[in-house]
């Protein structure tokens, strides 16, 4: 899941506006700045962002957040004219995050931004090339028709220049053949202090929290305290690789999928060999490690489990649900509804460290529905979009088959059964006779016992299985920290120190 510090998810929930007696209609007349016409695509999805918080950039509030008080409306449009404005009225079939619509917006002060999602290469609205308007303050005290201009464009990503930072980009023949179009993969590399080409180095593959990109290395490069340590003799001589999280339906999860394609095969047989042949000086498994938090916690553990001969240790923090009998608070194999529990009570999906619910599963999915061109979470590029793309079979409409309905939450038991292939507890249980010996000494998992997204329940289920293993008895280390939340103890420096200690033990 997203670790941004936090990821699956360090997205905080949104709250409903209190009911107000005075409401107004809102329509928006949208035009494109003439300087951007050459890069304007006439087909896309239009988003209107309304927030009460003057300090935020509305278009960037893509996760439920109670402090931003952001409300989002979206509609698909083909044939957007280049040469004249186009009115998007309140009576269109908007998909929205609110119970109210643009026909009855509560009176008040808002900050509005319009985004035109015209990019077809990436799965989310922050993709380079998308157009957006400047933030506009509006006093909604009557029905209004507002004119906005798409006058800005999201720029291409770039990696900060540094002697120890490198960019890897390759065409994946595996994915290109699967998709019948060119598919490219990127990763960034942080070399150790004193790096010498041709020398043999241990290597660490870091997997981001939800949707994290290869450019997250920039955060470390800009962290003076970390870089001072990294460029000292105290830091271990380890190559760091930061894998890219982008995939066709959101995060690729670096695993093979009926919907996204063979990302796992590509990683093992294309990405890793190219990186290591160019930088590492060896391809030994004994000095190859993987780690991550949230989504990265799940992926790193999954890579160790499904490719036990490739990695010699995993450091998994706050992993997404690794036991689908505890898919957060849902037993997907037995329960009938993802939104309501057995007591017909609205199921929370997020809480604070003291257990106070902050957001319901239903609200979270409603948010994702807005970002999907299908008006469902299935192609939203969000958390449950990526889960469904990875775990589910492909549907007849070309989208992943939903495990639960996007509006009612009703669970499809047949689809839920198909998710079992990525249920780590059941996978390990089924294959323990051959898998167990290959995992000895390799598994470290950390979890906060007050994880913000109830992910500790799945990790408890996995731990209970490992405690009862035989031939061999698992020696996995699973640590639960009381009153700690999602990814709260994850640290790049601490991971590198753990790997250094592991390497010393292997000598």
PDB file of C-alpha atoms in Angstrom, residues 101-399:
ATOM      1  CA  UNK A 101     -23.537  17.362  -6.655  1.00  0.00           C
ATOM      2  CA  UNK A 102     -22.869  20.431  -8.769  1.00  0.00           C
ATOM      3  CA  UNK A 103     -26.619  21.075  -8.851  1.00  0.00           C
ATOM      4  CA  UNK A 104     -26.639  21.707  -5.093  1.00  0.00           C
ATOM      5  CA  UNK A 105     -23.226  22.791  -3.847  1.00  0.00           C
ATOM      6  CA  UNK A 106     -23.374  24.042  -0.232  1.00  0.00           C
ATOM      7  CA  UNK A 107     -22.840  27.777   0.039  1.00  0.00           C
ATOM      8  CA  UNK A 108     -19.390  28.927   1.120  1.00  0.00           C
ATOM      9  CA  UNK A 109     -15.851  29.847   0.132  1.00  0.00           C
ATOM     10  CA  UNK A 110     -13.979  27.379  -2.046  1.00  0.00           C
ATOM     11  CA  UNK A 111     -10.705  27.068  -3.865  1.00  0.00           C
ATOM     12  CA  UNK A 112     -11.232  25.473  -7.245  1.00  0.00           C
ATOM     13  CA  UNK A 113      -8.929  23.833  -9.735  1.00  0.00           C
ATOM     14  CA  UNK A 114      -9.708  22.024 -12.979  1.00  0.00           C
ATOM     15  CA  UNK A 115      -7.543  19.223 -14.364  1.00  0.00           C
ATOM     16  CA  UNK A 116      -7.705  17.642 -17.818  1.00  0.00           C
ATOM     17  CA  UNK A 117      -6.374  14.089 -17.690  1.00  0.00           C
ATOM     18  CA  UNK A 118      -5.310  13.489 -21.267  1.00  0.00           C
ATOM     19  CA  UNK A 119      -2.332  11.207 -20.681  1.00  0.00           C
ATOM     20  CA  UNK A 120      -2.713   7.605 -21.834  1.00  0.00           C
ATOM     21  CA  UNK A 121       0.680   6.281 -20.696  1.00  0.00           C
ATOM     22  CA  UNK A 122       0.344   6.466 -16.914  1.00  0.00           C
ATOM     23  CA  UNK A 123      -2.399   5.402 -14.563  1.00  0.00           C
ATOM     24  CA  UNK A 124      -2.886   8.514 -12.426  1.00  0.00           C
ATOM     25  CA  UNK A 125      -3.788  12.174 -12.801  1.00  0.00           C
ATOM     26  CA  UNK A 126      -0.308  13.388 -11.870  1.00  0.00           C
ATOM     27  CA  UNK A 127       1.093  12.087 -15.158  1.00  0.00           C
ATOM     28  CA  UNK A 128       3.361  14.398 -17.175  1.00  0.00           C
ATOM     29  CA  UNK A 129       1.486  16.110 -19.983  1.00  0.00           C
ATOM     30  CA  UNK A 130      -1.821  16.554 -18.164  1.00  0.00           C
ATOM     31  CA  UNK A 131      -3.202  20.096 -18.148  1.00  0.00           C
ATOM     32  CA  UNK A 132      -4.612  22.071 -15.241  1.00  0.00           C
ATOM     33  CA  UNK A 133      -5.817  25.511 -14.291  1.00  0.00           C
ATOM     34  CA  UNK A 134      -4.520  27.928 -11.695  1.00  0.00           C
ATOM     35  CA  UNK A 135      -6.169  27.731  -8.273  1.00  0.00           C
ATOM     36  CA  UNK A 136      -9.195  30.020  -8.160  1.00  0.00           C
ATOM     37  CA  UNK A 137     -10.953  31.356  -5.068  1.00  0.00           C
ATOM     38  CA  UNK A 138     -14.728  31.452  -5.388  1.00  0.00           C
ATOM     39  CA  UNK A 139     -17.439  32.780  -3.109  1.00  0.00           C
ATOM     40  CA  UNK A 140     -20.411  30.571  -3.757  1.00  0.00           C
ATOM     41  CA  UNK A 141     -23.349  32.654  -2.564  1.00  0.00           C
ATOM     42  CA  UNK A 142     -25.437  32.177  -5.692  1.00  0.00           C
ATOM     43  CA  UNK A 143     -25.530  29.845  -8.688  1.00  0.00           C
ATOM     44  CA  UNK A 144     -22.462  30.547 -10.792  1.00  0.00           C
ATOM     45  CA  UNK A 145     -21.017  29.966 -14.237  1.00  0.00           C
ATOM     46  CA  UNK A 146     -17.238  30.204 -13.963  1.00  0.00           C
ATOM     47  CA  UNK A 147     -14.643  30.514 -16.719  1.00  0.00           C
ATOM     48  CA  UNK A 148     -11.326  28.708 -16.215  1.00  0.00           C
ATOM     49  CA  UNK A 149      -8.328  28.277 -18.484  1.00  0.00           C
ATOM     50  CA  UNK A 150      -6.138  25.193 -18.623  1.00  0.00           C
ATOM     51  CA  UNK A 151      -2.936  27.184 -18.578  1.00  0.00           C
ATOM     52  CA  UNK A 152      -0.405  24.850 -16.953  1.00  0.00           C
ATOM     53  CA  UNK A 153       1.044  21.463 -17.776  1.00  0.00           C
ATOM     54  CA  UNK A 154       2.579  18.791 -15.571  1.00  0.00           C
ATOM     55  CA  UNK A 155       6.239  18.505 -16.458  1.00  0.00           C
ATOM     56  CA  UNK A 156       8.353  15.413 -17.010  1.00  0.00           C
ATOM     57  CA  UNK A 157       9.979  13.753 -14.031  1.00  0.00           C
ATOM     58  CA  UNK A 158      13.705  14.057 -13.551  1.00  0.00           C
ATOM     59  CA  UNK A 159      16.319  12.580 -11.274  1.00  0.00           C
ATOM     60  CA  UNK A 160      18.563  14.984  -9.406  1.00  0.00           C
ATOM     61  CA  UNK A 161      22.124  15.014 -10.665  1.00  0.00           C
ATOM     62  CA  UNK A 162      24.605  13.500  -8.231  1.00  0.00           C
ATOM     63  CA  UNK A 163      27.813  11.509  -8.785  1.00  0.00           C
ATOM     64  CA  UNK A 164      26.348   8.507  -6.951  1.00  0.00           C
ATOM     65  CA  UNK A 165      22.870   8.651  -8.547  1.00  0.00           C
ATOM     66  CA  UNK A 166      22.122   6.769 -11.758  1.00  0.00           C
ATOM     67  CA  UNK A 167      19.028   6.226 -13.895  1.00  0.00           C
ATOM     68  CA  UNK A 168      18.213   2.902 -15.502  1.00  0.00           C
ATOM     69  CA  UNK A 169      15.684   2.745 -18.351  1.00  0.00           C
ATOM     70  CA  UNK A 170      15.026  -0.247 -20.555  1.00  0.00           C
ATOM     71  CA  UNK A 171      12.483  -1.583 -22.961  1.00  0.00           C
ATOM     72  CA  UNK A 172      10.895  -4.713 -21.516  1.00  0.00           C
ATOM     73  CA  UNK A 173      10.526  -7.236 -24.329  1.00  0.00           C
ATOM     74  CA  UNK A 174       8.426  -9.394 -22.009  1.00  0.00           C
ATOM     75  CA  UNK A 175       5.876  -6.671 -21.259  1.00  0.00           C
ATOM     76  CA  UNK A 176       6.008  -5.212 -24.764  1.00  0.00           C
ATOM     77  CA  UNK A 177       5.094  -8.584 -26.264  1.00  0.00           C
ATOM     78  CA  UNK A 178       2.327  -9.061 -23.697  1.00  0.00           C
ATOM     79  CA  UNK A 179       0.807  -5.597 -24.339  1.00  0.00           C
ATOM     80  CA  UNK A 180       1.632  -5.528 -28.070  1.00  0.00           C
ATOM     81  CA  UNK A 181       3.218  -2.092 -27.662  1.00  0.00           C
ATOM     82  CA  UNK A 182       6.459  -0.740 -26.304  1.00  0.00           C
ATOM     83  CA  UNK A 183       6.637  -0.909 -22.520  1.00  0.00           C
ATOM     84  CA  UNK A 184       9.554   0.733 -20.733  1.00  0.00           C
ATOM     85  CA  UNK A 185      10.754   0.302 -17.160  1.00  0.00           C
ATOM     86  CA  UNK A 186      12.783   2.726 -15.072  1.00  0.00           C
ATOM     87  CA  UNK A 187      14.663   2.484 -11.803  1.00  0.00           C
ATOM     88  CA  UNK A 188      17.094   4.719  -9.957  1.00  0.00           C
ATOM     89  CA  UNK A 189      20.338   3.694  -8.299  1.00  0.00           C
ATOM     90  CA  UNK A 190      22.296   5.106  -5.386  1.00  0.00           C
ATOM     91  CA  UNK A 191      25.853   3.831  -5.493  1.00  0.00           C
ATOM     92  CA  UNK A 192      27.927   3.478  -2.326  1.00  0.00           C
ATOM     93  CA  UNK A 193      30.587   5.960  -1.308  1.00  0.00           C
ATOM     94  CA  UNK A 194      33.881   5.029  -2.970  1.00  0.00           C
ATOM     95  CA  UNK A 195      32.154   2.924  -5.629  1.00  0.00           C
ATOM     96  CA  UNK A 196      34.566   1.277  -8.078  1.00  0.00           C
ATOM     97  CA  UNK A 197      33.336  -0.154 -11.343  1.00  0.00           C
ATOM     98  CA  UNK A 198      34.103  -3.837 -11.686  1.00  0.00           C
ATOM     99  CA  UNK A 199      34.210  -4.478  -7.954  1.00  0.00           C
ATOM    100  CA  UNK A 200      31.645  -6.869  -6.437  1.00  0.00           C
ATOM    101  CA  UNK A 201      28.933  -5.266  -4.252  1.00  0.00           C
ATOM    102  CA  UNK A 202      25.904  -6.413  -2.245  1.00  0.00           C
ATOM    103  CA  UNK A 203      22.663  -4.970  -3.575  1.00  0.00           C
ATOM    104  CA  UNK A 204      19.397  -3.835  -2.062  1.00  0.00           C
ATOM    105  CA  UNK A 205      16.161  -3.559  -4.067  1.00  0.00           C
ATOM    106  CA  UNK A 206      13.781  -1.092  -2.444  1.00  0.00           C
ATOM    107  CA  UNK A 207      10.086  -1.201  -3.302  1.00  0.00           C
ATOM    108  CA  UNK A 208       8.098   1.969  -2.687  1.00  0.00           C
ATOM    109  CA  UNK A 209       4.921   2.507  -0.811  1.00  0.00           C
ATOM    110  CA  UNK A 210       1.882   2.691  -3.037  1.00  0.00           C
ATOM    111  CA  UNK A 211       2.647   4.196  -6.439  1.00  0.00           C
ATOM    112  CA  UNK A 212       6.097   5.437  -5.452  1.00  0.00           C
ATOM    113  CA  UNK A 213       8.244   6.363  -8.426  1.00  0.00           C
ATOM    114  CA  UNK A 214      11.919   5.914  -9.176  1.00  0.00           C
ATOM    115  CA  UNK A 215      12.382   9.639  -8.553  1.00  0.00           C
ATOM    116  CA  UNK A 216      11.831   9.124  -4.811  1.00  0.00           C
ATOM    117  CA  UNK A 217      15.622   8.839  -4.660  1.00  0.00           C
ATOM    118  CA  UNK A 218      15.548  12.654  -4.900  1.00  0.00           C
ATOM    119  CA  UNK A 219      14.241  12.774  -1.325  1.00  0.00           C
ATOM    120  CA  UNK A 220      17.329  10.978  -0.058  1.00  0.00           C
ATOM    121  CA  UNK A 221      19.646  13.073  -2.189  1.00  0.00           C
ATOM    122  CA  UNK A 222      18.054  16.183  -0.664  1.00  0.00           C
ATOM    123  CA  UNK A 223      18.306  14.787   2.870  1.00  0.00           C
ATOM    124  CA  UNK A 224      21.554  16.331   4.097  1.00  0.00           C
ATOM    125  CA  UNK A 225      21.701  14.205   7.245  1.00  0.00           C
ATOM    126  CA  UNK A 226      21.277  10.944   5.332  1.00  0.00           C
ATOM    127  CA  UNK A 227      23.739  11.910   2.587  1.00  0.00           C
ATOM    128  CA  UNK A 228      26.357  13.002   5.127  1.00  0.00           C
ATOM    129  CA  UNK A 229      26.125   9.524   6.624  1.00  0.00           C
ATOM    130  CA  UNK A 230      25.984   7.786   3.226  1.00  0.00           C
ATOM    131  CA  UNK A 231      29.127   9.521   2.014  1.00  0.00           C
ATOM    132  CA  UNK A 232      31.044   8.640   5.168  1.00  0.00           C
ATOM    133  CA  UNK A 233      33.137   5.536   5.858  1.00  0.00           C
ATOM    134  CA  UNK A 234      30.514   4.489   8.423  1.00  0.00           C
ATOM    135  CA  UNK A 235      27.894   3.658   5.781  1.00  0.00           C
ATOM    136  CA  UNK A 236      27.854   0.135   4.313  1.00  0.00           C
ATOM    137  CA  UNK A 237      29.110  -0.387   0.762  1.00  0.00           C
ATOM    138  CA  UNK A 238      25.781  -1.485  -0.714  1.00  0.00           C
ATOM    139  CA  UNK A 239      24.158  -0.613  -4.038  1.00  0.00           C
ATOM    140  CA  UNK A 240      20.601   0.710  -3.613  1.00  0.00           C
ATOM    141  CA  UNK A 241      18.039   0.223  -6.373  1.00  0.00           C
ATOM    142  CA  UNK A 242      14.726   2.086  -6.199  1.00  0.00           C
ATOM    143  CA  UNK A 243      12.158   0.258  -8.315  1.00  0.00           C
ATOM    144  CA  UNK A 244       9.416   2.185 -10.087  1.00  0.00           C
ATOM    145  CA  UNK A 245       5.856   1.568  -8.908  1.00  0.00           C
ATOM    146  CA  UNK A 246       3.974   2.630 -12.038  1.00  0.00           C
ATOM    147  CA  UNK A 247       1.741   0.052 -13.726  1.00  0.00           C
ATOM    148  CA  UNK A 248      -1.221   0.011 -16.103  1.00  0.00           C
ATOM    149  CA  UNK A 249      -3.783  -0.077 -13.270  1.00  0.00           C
ATOM    150  CA  UNK A 250      -1.813   1.828 -10.647  1.00  0.00           C
ATOM    151  CA  UNK A 251       1.091   0.202  -8.847  1.00  0.00           C
ATOM    152  CA  UNK A 252       2.389  -2.849 -10.731  1.00  0.00           C
ATOM    153  CA  UNK A 253       3.292  -4.613  -7.474  1.00  0.00           C
ATOM    154  CA  UNK A 254       6.290  -6.077  -9.377  1.00  0.00           C
ATOM    155  CA  UNK A 255       4.396  -9.358  -9.770  1.00  0.00           C
ATOM    156  CA  UNK A 256       2.802 -11.292 -12.628  1.00  0.00           C
ATOM    157  CA  UNK A 257      -0.809 -10.368 -13.267  1.00  0.00           C
ATOM    158  CA  UNK A 258      -3.604 -11.454 -15.617  1.00  0.00           C
ATOM    159  CA  UNK A 259      -4.376  -7.766 -16.115  1.00  0.00           C
ATOM    160  CA  UNK A 260      -1.115  -5.832 -15.925  1.00  0.00           C
ATOM    161  CA  UNK A 261       1.123  -8.497 -17.419  1.00  0.00           C
ATOM    162  CA  UNK A 262       4.297 -10.349 -16.365  1.00  0.00           C
ATOM    163  CA  UNK A 263       5.927  -7.663 -14.230  1.00  0.00           C
ATOM    164  CA  UNK A 264       7.465 -10.255 -11.924  1.00  0.00           C
ATOM    165  CA  UNK A 265       9.080 -12.145 -14.792  1.00  0.00           C
ATOM    166  CA  UNK A 266      10.342  -8.887 -16.265  1.00  0.00           C
ATOM    167  CA  UNK A 267      11.894  -7.831 -12.943  1.00  0.00           C
ATOM    168  CA  UNK A 268      13.694 -11.128 -12.413  1.00  0.00           C
ATOM    169  CA  UNK A 269      14.789 -11.806 -15.989  1.00  0.00           C
ATOM    170  CA  UNK A 270      15.253  -8.327 -17.476  1.00  0.00           C
ATOM    171  CA  UNK A 271      15.564  -5.540 -14.910  1.00  0.00           C
ATOM    172  CA  UNK A 272      17.782  -7.216 -12.314  1.00  0.00           C
ATOM    173  CA  UNK A 273      20.210  -8.757 -14.841  1.00  0.00           C
ATOM    174  CA  UNK A 274      20.661  -5.446 -16.657  1.00  0.00           C
ATOM    175  CA  UNK A 275      21.295  -3.494 -13.455  1.00  0.00           C
ATOM    176  CA  UNK A 276      23.683  -6.029 -12.008  1.00  0.00           C
ATOM    177  CA  UNK A 277      25.654  -6.586 -15.196  1.00  0.00           C
ATOM    178  CA  UNK A 278      26.262  -2.840 -15.452  1.00  0.00           C
ATOM    179  CA  UNK A 279      26.896  -1.875 -11.823  1.00  0.00           C
ATOM    180  CA  UNK A 280      27.198  -4.750  -9.401  1.00  0.00           C
ATOM    181  CA  UNK A 281      30.073  -6.913 -10.561  1.00  0.00           C
ATOM    182  CA  UNK A 282      28.362 -10.154  -9.477  1.00  0.00           C
ATOM    183  CA  UNK A 283      24.985 -11.872  -9.668  1.00  0.00           C
ATOM    184  CA  UNK A 284      25.244 -13.848  -6.438  1.00  0.00           C
ATOM    185  CA  UNK A 285      21.970 -14.445  -4.623  1.00  0.00           C
ATOM    186  CA  UNK A 286      23.648 -14.487  -1.203  1.00  0.00           C
ATOM    187  CA  UNK A 287      24.228 -10.721  -1.272  1.00  0.00           C
ATOM    188  CA  UNK A 288      20.915  -9.665  -2.859  1.00  0.00           C
ATOM    189  CA  UNK A 289      18.178  -8.254  -0.599  1.00  0.00           C
ATOM    190  CA  UNK A 290      14.742  -6.678  -0.933  1.00  0.00           C
ATOM    191  CA  UNK A 291      12.754  -4.345   1.309  1.00  0.00           C
ATOM    192  CA  UNK A 292       9.903  -1.877   1.451  1.00  0.00           C
ATOM    193  CA  UNK A 293       7.049  -0.480   3.479  1.00  0.00           C
ATOM    194  CA  UNK A 294       3.271  -0.656   2.976  1.00  0.00           C
ATOM    195  CA  UNK A 295       2.832  -1.693  -0.652  1.00  0.00           C
ATOM    196  CA  UNK A 296       6.601  -2.101  -0.636  1.00  0.00           C
ATOM    197  CA  UNK A 297       6.305  -4.303   2.425  1.00  0.00           C
ATOM    198  CA  UNK A 298       3.887  -6.608   0.619  1.00  0.00           C
ATOM    199  CA  UNK A 299       5.854  -6.670  -2.628  1.00  0.00           C
ATOM    200  CA  UNK A 300       9.216  -7.285  -0.969  1.00  0.00           C
ATOM    201  CA  UNK A 301       7.817 -10.163   1.077  1.00  0.00           C
ATOM    202  CA  UNK A 302       6.084 -11.522  -2.019  1.00  0.00           C
ATOM    203  CA  UNK A 303       9.285 -11.427  -4.047  1.00  0.00           C
ATOM    204  CA  UNK A 304      11.098 -13.360  -1.315  1.00  0.00           C
ATOM    205  CA  UNK A 305       8.294 -15.947  -1.116  1.00  0.00           C
ATOM    206  CA  UNK A 306       7.706 -16.425  -4.840  1.00  0.00           C
ATOM    207  CA  UNK A 307      11.357 -16.128  -5.878  1.00  0.00           C
ATOM    208  CA  UNK A 308      13.157 -17.683  -2.891  1.00  0.00           C
ATOM    209  CA  UNK A 309      16.264 -18.527  -4.905  1.00  0.00           C
ATOM    210  CA  UNK A 310      16.704 -14.927  -6.115  1.00  0.00           C
ATOM    211  CA  UNK A 311      16.773 -12.996  -2.809  1.00  0.00           C
ATOM    212  CA  UNK A 312      18.635 -13.790   0.393  1.00  0.00           C
ATOM    213  CA  UNK A 313      16.614 -11.666   2.780  1.00  0.00           C
ATOM    214  CA  UNK A 314      13.561  -9.459   3.040  1.00  0.00           C
ATOM    215  CA  UNK A 315      12.857  -6.504   5.346  1.00  0.00           C
ATOM    216  CA  UNK A 316       9.109  -5.993   5.133  1.00  0.00           C
ATOM    217  CA  UNK A 317       7.499  -3.106   7.029  1.00  0.00           C
ATOM    218  CA  UNK A 318       3.723  -2.644   7.439  1.00  0.00           C
ATOM    219  CA  UNK A 319       2.889  -4.904   4.482  1.00  0.00           C
ATOM    220  CA  UNK A 320      -0.498  -4.811   2.791  1.00  0.00           C
ATOM    221  CA  UNK A 321      -2.744  -7.699   3.794  1.00  0.00           C
ATOM    222  CA  UNK A 322      -0.726 -10.923   3.536  1.00  0.00           C
ATOM    223  CA  UNK A 323      -3.591 -13.127   4.745  1.00  0.00           C
ATOM    224  CA  UNK A 324      -6.897 -12.634   2.922  1.00  0.00           C
ATOM    225  CA  UNK A 325      -8.898 -14.046   5.797  1.00  0.00           C
ATOM    226  CA  UNK A 326      -7.791 -10.698   7.227  1.00  0.00           C
ATOM    227  CA  UNK A 327      -7.883  -8.400   4.209  1.00  0.00           C
ATOM    228  CA  UNK A 328      -7.766  -5.444   6.548  1.00  0.00           C
ATOM    229  CA  UNK A 329     -11.042  -6.180   8.398  1.00  0.00           C
ATOM    230  CA  UNK A 330     -12.571  -8.422   5.711  1.00  0.00           C
ATOM    231  CA  UNK A 331     -12.480 -12.206   5.415  1.00  0.00           C
ATOM    232  CA  UNK A 332     -12.917 -12.267   1.647  1.00  0.00           C
ATOM    233  CA  UNK A 333     -13.630 -16.019   1.596  1.00  0.00           C
ATOM    234  CA  UNK A 334     -16.572 -15.902   4.010  1.00  0.00           C
ATOM    235  CA  UNK A 335     -18.067 -12.424   4.145  1.00  0.00           C
ATOM    236  CA  UNK A 336     -20.769 -11.123   1.817  1.00  0.00           C
ATOM    237  CA  UNK A 337     -19.990  -7.423   1.735  1.00  0.00           C
ATOM    238  CA  UNK A 338     -16.813  -5.326   1.765  1.00  0.00           C
ATOM    239  CA  UNK A 339     -18.517  -2.136   3.004  1.00  0.00           C
ATOM    240  CA  UNK A 340     -20.633  -3.532   5.857  1.00  0.00           C
ATOM    241  CA  UNK A 341     -19.618  -6.089   8.469  1.00  0.00           C
ATOM    242  CA  UNK A 342     -21.677  -8.936   9.867  1.00  0.00           C
ATOM    243  CA  UNK A 343     -23.438  -6.502  12.208  1.00  0.00           C
ATOM    244  CA  UNK A 344     -24.496  -4.378   9.226  1.00  0.00           C
ATOM    245  CA  UNK A 345     -22.115  -1.705  10.486  1.00  0.00           C
ATOM    246  CA  UNK A 346     -20.150   0.502   8.126  1.00  0.00           C
ATOM    247  CA  UNK A 347     -16.658  -0.996   8.053  1.00  0.00           C
ATOM    248  CA  UNK A 348     -13.731   1.374   8.722  1.00  0.00           C
ATOM    249  CA  UNK A 349     -10.661   1.211   6.507  1.00  0.00           C
ATOM    250  CA  UNK A 350      -8.534   3.653   8.485  1.00  0.00           C
ATOM    251  CA  UNK A 351      -8.058   4.707  12.118  1.00  0.00           C
ATOM    252  CA  UNK A 352      -5.636   6.712  14.215  1.00  0.00           C
ATOM    253  CA  UNK A 353      -3.101   5.179  16.615  1.00  0.00           C
ATOM    254  CA  UNK A 354      -5.669   5.222  19.432  1.00  0.00           C
ATOM    255  CA  UNK A 355      -8.230   3.247  17.443  1.00  0.00           C
ATOM    256  CA  UNK A 356     -10.551   6.115  16.477  1.00  0.00           C
ATOM    257  CA  UNK A 357     -12.031   5.340  13.029  1.00  0.00           C
ATOM    258  CA  UNK A 358     -11.196   7.987  10.428  1.00  0.00           C
ATOM    259  CA  UNK A 359     -12.555   6.666   7.133  1.00  0.00           C
ATOM    260  CA  UNK A 360     -14.870   3.939   5.921  1.00  0.00           C
ATOM    261  CA  UNK A 361     -14.148   1.427   3.192  1.00  0.00           C
ATOM    262  CA  UNK A 362     -17.204   2.684   1.326  1.00  0.00           C
ATOM    263  CA  UNK A 363     -15.957   6.283   1.358  1.00  0.00           C
ATOM    264  CA  UNK A 364     -12.488   5.265   0.269  1.00  0.00           C
ATOM    265  CA  UNK A 365     -13.804   3.281  -2.700  1.00  0.00           C
ATOM    266  CA  UNK A 366     -16.145   6.133  -3.648  1.00  0.00           C
ATOM    267  CA  UNK A 367     -13.059   8.308  -3.886  1.00  0.00           C
ATOM    268  CA  UNK A 368     -11.353   5.797  -6.168  1.00  0.00           C
ATOM    269  CA  UNK A 369     -14.460   5.525  -8.348  1.00  0.00           C
ATOM    270  CA  UNK A 370     -14.026   9.198  -9.270  1.00  0.00           C
ATOM    271  CA  UNK A 371     -10.557   8.596 -10.694  1.00  0.00           C
ATOM    272  CA  UNK A 372     -11.525   5.637 -12.874  1.00  0.00           C
ATOM    273  CA  UNK A 373     -12.449   6.356 -16.513  1.00  0.00           C
ATOM    274  CA  UNK A 374     -14.937   3.504 -16.096  1.00  0.00           C
ATOM    275  CA  UNK A 375     -16.412   5.428 -13.124  1.00  0.00           C
ATOM    276  CA  UNK A 376     -15.320   2.545 -10.914  1.00  0.00           C
ATOM    277  CA  UNK A 377     -12.250   1.814  -8.825  1.00  0.00           C
ATOM    278  CA  UNK A 378     -11.184  -0.864 -11.326  1.00  0.00           C
ATOM    279  CA  UNK A 379      -9.103   1.541 -13.431  1.00  0.00           C
ATOM    280  CA  UNK A 380      -8.682   4.385 -10.943  1.00  0.00           C
ATOM    281  CA  UNK A 381      -4.948   3.912 -10.523  1.00  0.00           C
ATOM    282  CA  UNK A 382      -5.614   3.740  -6.787  1.00  0.00           C
ATOM    283  CA  UNK A 383      -5.056   1.137  -4.108  1.00  0.00           C
ATOM    284  CA  UNK A 384      -7.997  -1.139  -4.798  1.00  0.00           C
ATOM    285  CA  UNK A 385      -7.541  -0.744  -8.536  1.00  0.00           C
ATOM    286  CA  UNK A 386      -4.036  -2.173  -8.244  1.00  0.00           C
ATOM    287  CA  UNK A 387      -5.099  -4.943  -5.860  1.00  0.00           C
ATOM    288  CA  UNK A 388      -7.859  -6.040  -8.208  1.00  0.00           C
ATOM    289  CA  UNK A 389      -5.583  -5.903 -11.263  1.00  0.00           C
ATOM    290  CA  UNK A 390      -3.048  -8.113  -9.511  1.00  0.00           C
ATOM    291  CA  UNK A 391      -5.309 -10.624  -7.785  1.00  0.00           C
ATOM    292  CA  UNK A 392      -8.309 -10.936 -10.148  1.00  0.00           C
ATOM    293  CA  UNK A 393      -8.797 -12.585 -13.552  1.00  0.00           C
ATOM    294  CA  UNK A 394      -9.384 -10.331 -16.536  1.00  0.00           C
ATOM    295  CA  UNK A 395     -13.027  -9.591 -17.251  1.00  0.00           C
ATOM    296  CA  UNK A 396     -14.827  -9.706 -20.606  1.00  0.00           C
ATOM    297  CA  UNK A 397     -14.792  -5.887 -20.735  1.00  0.00           C
ATOM    298  CA  UNK A 398     -10.997  -5.832 -20.528  1.00  0.00           C
ATOM    299  CA  UNK A 399     -11.008  -4.612 -16.935  1.00  0.00           C
TER     300      UNK A 399
END
